[in-house]
CSV table of C-alpha atoms in Angstrom, one decimal:
chain,number,residue,atom,x,y,z
A,1,UNK,CA,102.9,94.4,91.4
A,2,UNK,CA,106.1,93.1,92.9
A,3,UNK,CA,106.1,89.5,93.9
A,4,UNK,CA,108.6,87.9,96.2
A,5,UNK,CA,108.0,84.2,96.5
A,6,UNK,CA,109.5,81.9,99.2
A,7,UNK,CA,109.5,78.2,98.4
A,8,UNK,CA,108.0,77.0,101.7
A,9,UNK,CA,105.7,78.5,104.3
A,10,UNK,CA,106.5,75.8,106.8
A,11,UNK,CA,109.5,73.6,107.1
A,12,UNK,CA,110.6,71.0,109.7
A,13,UNK,CA,114.1,69.7,109.7
A,14,UNK,CA,116.4,67.9,112.1
A,15,UNK,CA,119.6,69.1,113.8
A,16,UNK,CA,122.6,68.7,111.7
A,17,UNK,CA,120.7,68.7,108.4
A,18,UNK,CA,121.7,71.1,105.6
A,19,UNK,CA,118.7,73.3,104.9
A,20,UNK,CA,118.0,75.4,101.8
A,21,UNK,CA,115.5,78.3,101.8
A,22,UNK,CA,114.7,79.7,98.4
A,23,UNK,CA,113.5,83.1,97.3
A,24,UNK,CA,112.5,84.4,93.9
A,25,UNK,CA,111.5,87.9,92.9
A,26,UNK,CA,110.0,89.0,89.6
A,27,UNK,CA,110.9,92.7,89.4
A,28,UNK,CA,114.5,92.6,88.3
A,29,UNK,CA,115.6,94.1,91.7
A,30,UNK,CA,119.3,94.2,92.2
A,31,UNK,CA,119.1,94.0,96.0
A,32,UNK,CA,117.9,90.9,97.9
A,33,UNK,CA,117.9,90.3,101.6
A,34,UNK,CA,117.4,87.5,104.1
A,35,UNK,CA,116.0,88.4,107.6
A,36,UNK,CA,115.2,86.4,110.7
A,37,UNK,CA,112.2,87.4,112.8
A,38,UNK,CA,112.0,86.4,116.4
A,39,UNK,CA,109.5,87.8,119.1
A,40,UNK,CA,110.8,91.0,120.7
A,41,UNK,CA,113.9,91.1,118.4
A,42,UNK,CA,112.3,92.6,115.3
A,43,UNK,CA,113.8,92.0,111.9
A,44,UNK,CA,117.5,91.0,112.0
A,45,UNK,CA,119.5,91.0,108.7
A,46,UNK,CA,121.4,87.8,108.0
A,47,UNK,CA,122.9,88.4,104.6
A,48,UNK,CA,122.2,90.5,101.6
A,49,UNK,CA,123.2,90.7,98.0
A,50,UNK,CA,123.4,93.7,95.6
A,51,UNK,CA,124.2,91.8,92.5
A,52,UNK,CA,124.6,88.3,91.0
A,53,UNK,CA,127.3,86.3,92.8
A,54,UNK,CA,127.8,89.2,95.3
A,55,UNK,CA,127.0,88.8,99.0
A,56,UNK,CA,127.5,90.8,102.1
A,57,UNK,CA,127.1,89.7,105.8
A,58,UNK,CA,124.4,91.3,107.8
A,59,UNK,CA,124.1,91.5,111.6
A,60,UNK,CA,123.8,87.8,112.3
A,61,UNK,CA,125.5,85.7,109.6
A,62,UNK,CA,126.9,83.0,111.8
A,63,UNK,CA,125.7,79.6,110.9
A,64,UNK,CA,124.3,80.7,107.6
A,65,UNK,CA,125.5,81.1,104.0
A,66,UNK,CA,123.8,82.4,100.8
A,67,UNK,CA,123.9,81.9,97.1
A,68,UNK,CA,122.9,84.2,94.3
A,69,UNK,CA,123.6,82.6,90.9
A,70,UNK,CA,120.8,84.4,89.1
A,71,UNK,CA,119.5,87.9,89.6
A,72,UNK,CA,116.0,86.8,90.5
A,73,UNK,CA,116.9,84.0,93.0
A,74,UNK,CA,118.6,84.3,96.5
A,75,UNK,CA,119.1,81.2,98.6
A,76,UNK,CA,119.7,81.0,102.3
A,77,UNK,CA,121.6,77.9,103.5
A,78,UNK,CA,121.9,76.5,107.0
A,79,UNK,CA,125.0,74.4,106.7
A,80,UNK,CA,124.3,72.3,109.8
A,81,UNK,CA,120.9,73.2,111.3
A,82,UNK,CA,120.7,73.8,115.1
A,83,UNK,CA,117.7,74.2,117.3
A,84,UNK,CA,118.5,77.9,117.9
A,85,UNK,CA,117.9,78.5,114.2
A,86,UNK,CA,114.2,77.8,114.7
A,87,UNK,CA,112.6,81.0,113.5
A,88,UNK,CA,110.6,82.9,110.9
A,89,UNK,CA,112.8,83.7,107.9
A,90,UNK,CA,111.8,86.5,105.6
A,91,UNK,CA,113.2,87.3,102.1
A,92,UNK,CA,113.0,90.8,100.6
A,93,UNK,CA,114.0,92.6,97.5
A,94,UNK,CA,114.4,96.2,96.6
A,95,UNK,CA,115.7,98.5,93.9
A,96,UNK,CA,118.1,101.0,95.3
A,97,UNK,CA,116.3,103.9,97.0
A,98,UNK,CA,112.9,102.3,96.4
A,99,UNK,CA,110.4,100.5,98.7
A,100,UNK,CA,111.4,97.1,99.9
A,101,UNK,CA,109.1,94.1,99.3
A,102,UNK,CA,108.9,91.0,101.5
A,103,UNK,CA,107.9,87.4,100.8
A,104,UNK,CA,105.4,85.6,103.0
A,105,UNK,CA,108.1,84.1,105.2
A,106,UNK,CA,109.2,80.5,106.0
A,107,UNK,CA,108.5,79.3,109.5
A,108,UNK,CA,111.4,76.9,110.1
A,109,UNK,CA,111.4,74.4,113.0
A,110,UNK,CA,114.6,72.5,113.8
A,111,UNK,CA,114.0,69.4,116.0
B,1,UNK,CA,126.4,102.6,110.9
B,2,UNK,CA,122.7,103.5,111.3
B,3,UNK,CA,120.7,102.7,114.4
B,4,UNK,CA,117.0,103.0,114.6
B,5,UNK,CA,115.1,103.1,118.0
B,6,UNK,CA,111.3,102.7,118.0
B,7,UNK,CA,108.9,103.4,120.8
B,8,UNK,CA,106.7,102.2,122.3
B,9,UNK,CA,107.1,98.5,122.0
B,10,UNK,CA,103.4,98.0,122.7
B,11,UNK,CA,100.4,100.4,122.4
B,12,UNK,CA,96.8,99.9,123.2
B,13,UNK,CA,94.1,102.4,122.1
B,14,UNK,CA,90.4,102.5,122.1
B,15,UNK,CA,88.7,102.3,118.7
B,16,UNK,CA,88.4,105.8,117.3
B,17,UNK,CA,91.3,107.2,119.2
B,18,UNK,CA,94.6,108.2,117.6
B,19,UNK,CA,97.9,106.2,117.8
B,20,UNK,CA,101.4,107.6,117.5
B,21,UNK,CA,104.6,105.6,117.1
B,22,UNK,CA,108.0,107.3,117.2
B,23,UNK,CA,111.4,106.4,115.8
B,24,UNK,CA,114.8,108.0,116.0
B,25,UNK,CA,117.7,107.4,113.7
B,26,UNK,CA,121.4,108.1,114.1
B,27,UNK,CA,122.9,108.5,110.6
B,28,UNK,CA,122.3,111.9,109.0
B,29,UNK,CA,123.0,110.4,105.6
B,30,UNK,CA,119.7,108.5,105.8
B,31,UNK,CA,117.1,110.0,103.5
B,32,UNK,CA,114.4,107.4,103.1
B,33,UNK,CA,112.0,106.4,105.9
B,34,UNK,CA,109.4,103.7,105.3
B,35,UNK,CA,106.8,102.3,107.6
B,36,UNK,CA,105.6,98.7,107.4
B,37,UNK,CA,102.5,97.0,108.9
B,38,UNK,CA,102.7,93.3,109.7
B,39,UNK,CA,99.4,91.5,110.5
B,40,UNK,CA,99.5,88.2,112.3
B,41,UNK,CA,100.9,85.5,110.1
B,42,UNK,CA,101.5,87.8,107.2
B,43,UNK,CA,104.3,89.6,105.5
B,44,UNK,CA,105.4,93.1,106.4
B,45,UNK,CA,103.7,95.5,104.0
B,46,UNK,CA,104.7,99.0,103.2
B,47,UNK,CA,102.0,101.4,104.3
B,48,UNK,CA,103.6,104.8,103.9
B,49,UNK,CA,107.1,106.2,103.3
B,50,UNK,CA,108.7,109.6,103.4
B,51,UNK,CA,111.9,111.1,102.0
B,52,UNK,CA,114.0,113.7,103.6
B,53,UNK,CA,113.0,116.5,101.2
B,54,UNK,CA,109.5,116.6,102.8
B,55,UNK,CA,108.4,117.1,106.4
B,56,UNK,CA,105.0,115.4,106.3
B,57,UNK,CA,103.0,113.0,104.2
B,58,UNK,CA,99.4,111.8,104.5
B,59,UNK,CA,97.4,109.0,103.1
B,60,UNK,CA,93.8,108.9,104.4
B,61,UNK,CA,94.0,108.1,108.1
B,62,UNK,CA,97.8,107.6,108.1
B,63,UNK,CA,100.4,110.3,108.3
B,64,UNK,CA,104.2,110.4,108.8
B,65,UNK,CA,106.2,113.4,110.0
B,66,UNK,CA,110.0,113.8,109.8
B,67,UNK,CA,112.2,116.1,111.8
B,68,UNK,CA,115.7,115.9,110.1
B,69,UNK,CA,117.3,118.2,112.7
B,70,UNK,CA,116.2,116.0,115.6
B,71,UNK,CA,116.6,112.8,113.5
B,72,UNK,CA,113.2,111.5,114.4
B,73,UNK,CA,110.1,110.5,112.5
B,74,UNK,CA,106.6,109.4,113.6
B,75,UNK,CA,103.6,107.5,112.4
B,76,UNK,CA,100.2,108.9,113.2
B,77,UNK,CA,97.0,106.8,112.8
B,78,UNK,CA,93.8,108.7,113.3
B,79,UNK,CA,90.3,107.2,113.9
B,80,UNK,CA,91.8,103.8,114.7
B,81,UNK,CA,89.8,100.7,113.8
B,82,UNK,CA,90.2,97.1,114.9
B,83,UNK,CA,91.8,96.2,111.6
B,84,UNK,CA,94.7,98.6,112.4
B,85,UNK,CA,95.8,96.0,115.1
B,86,UNK,CA,99.2,94.8,113.9
B,87,UNK,CA,102.9,95.2,114.4
B,88,UNK,CA,104.3,98.3,112.9
B,89,UNK,CA,108.0,98.7,111.9
B,90,UNK,CA,109.9,101.9,111.0
B,91,UNK,CA,113.0,101.8,109.0
B,92,UNK,CA,115.7,104.2,107.8
B,93,UNK,CA,118.0,104.0,104.7
B,94,UNK,CA,119.6,105.9,101.9
B,95,UNK,CA,118.9,106.2,98.2
B,96,UNK,CA,121.6,103.6,97.4
B,97,UNK,CA,121.9,99.9,97.9
B,98,UNK,CA,122.7,99.7,101.6
B,99,UNK,CA,120.1,97.7,103.6
B,100,UNK,CA,117.3,99.5,105.4
B,101,UNK,CA,117.7,99.4,109.2
B,102,UNK,CA,114.5,98.5,111.0
B,103,UNK,CA,113.2,99.4,114.4
B,104,UNK,CA,112.2,96.5,116.7
B,105,UNK,CA,108.5,97.1,116.1
B,106,UNK,CA,105.4,98.3,117.9
B,107,UNK,CA,102.5,96.0,118.6
B,108,UNK,CA,99.4,98.1,118.3
B,109,UNK,CA,96.1,96.8,119.7
B,110,UNK,CA,92.9,98.6,118.9
B,111,UNK,CA,90.2,97.8,121.4
B,112,UNK,CA,86.6,97.9,120.2
């Protein structure tokens, strides 16, 4: 069974801090994704990666960056956290053309 | 690029009734259409998916239909139960590595 693990379920940070959200998958999937989920807005794609060291912008990349140094790990970075980045963040992984699997999510609060 | 519209945004049904959620997509190259269920506080989980070489797929009380010509697909839940209450997301994608495009979700409430 595919397992996508996000490092934190809940995280509280202050404005201006650099924030790291970590995601690890155990199924050797080449594709990994970071989404943001807000009420009424559905799942919005921030960044994705289809291979190690490769990254592509999604629909809302502003204020975020990512890192994929190893195939199983995909990190989302908030360079300087702001209150409008308070949200639920979901990581996912997928082999091309196959079902996508999500992590449990990180609820991030920026104070 | 692909655009997925999902309706309705909220749906209330009586226990035992059927529920139907509809999605349309814009890119004729899309050939993979999954549906996800997200219960409160939990991750979205795949409940059923369909590929463009079939028109309908069933799994117990859940079925999905696909009309490639009209570019729409629907989720049908029969004999609804309170545990079906959740947010449901449709998505569309291809067989390659491009990201799935999700609808905005439907909040289904099953009233006992």
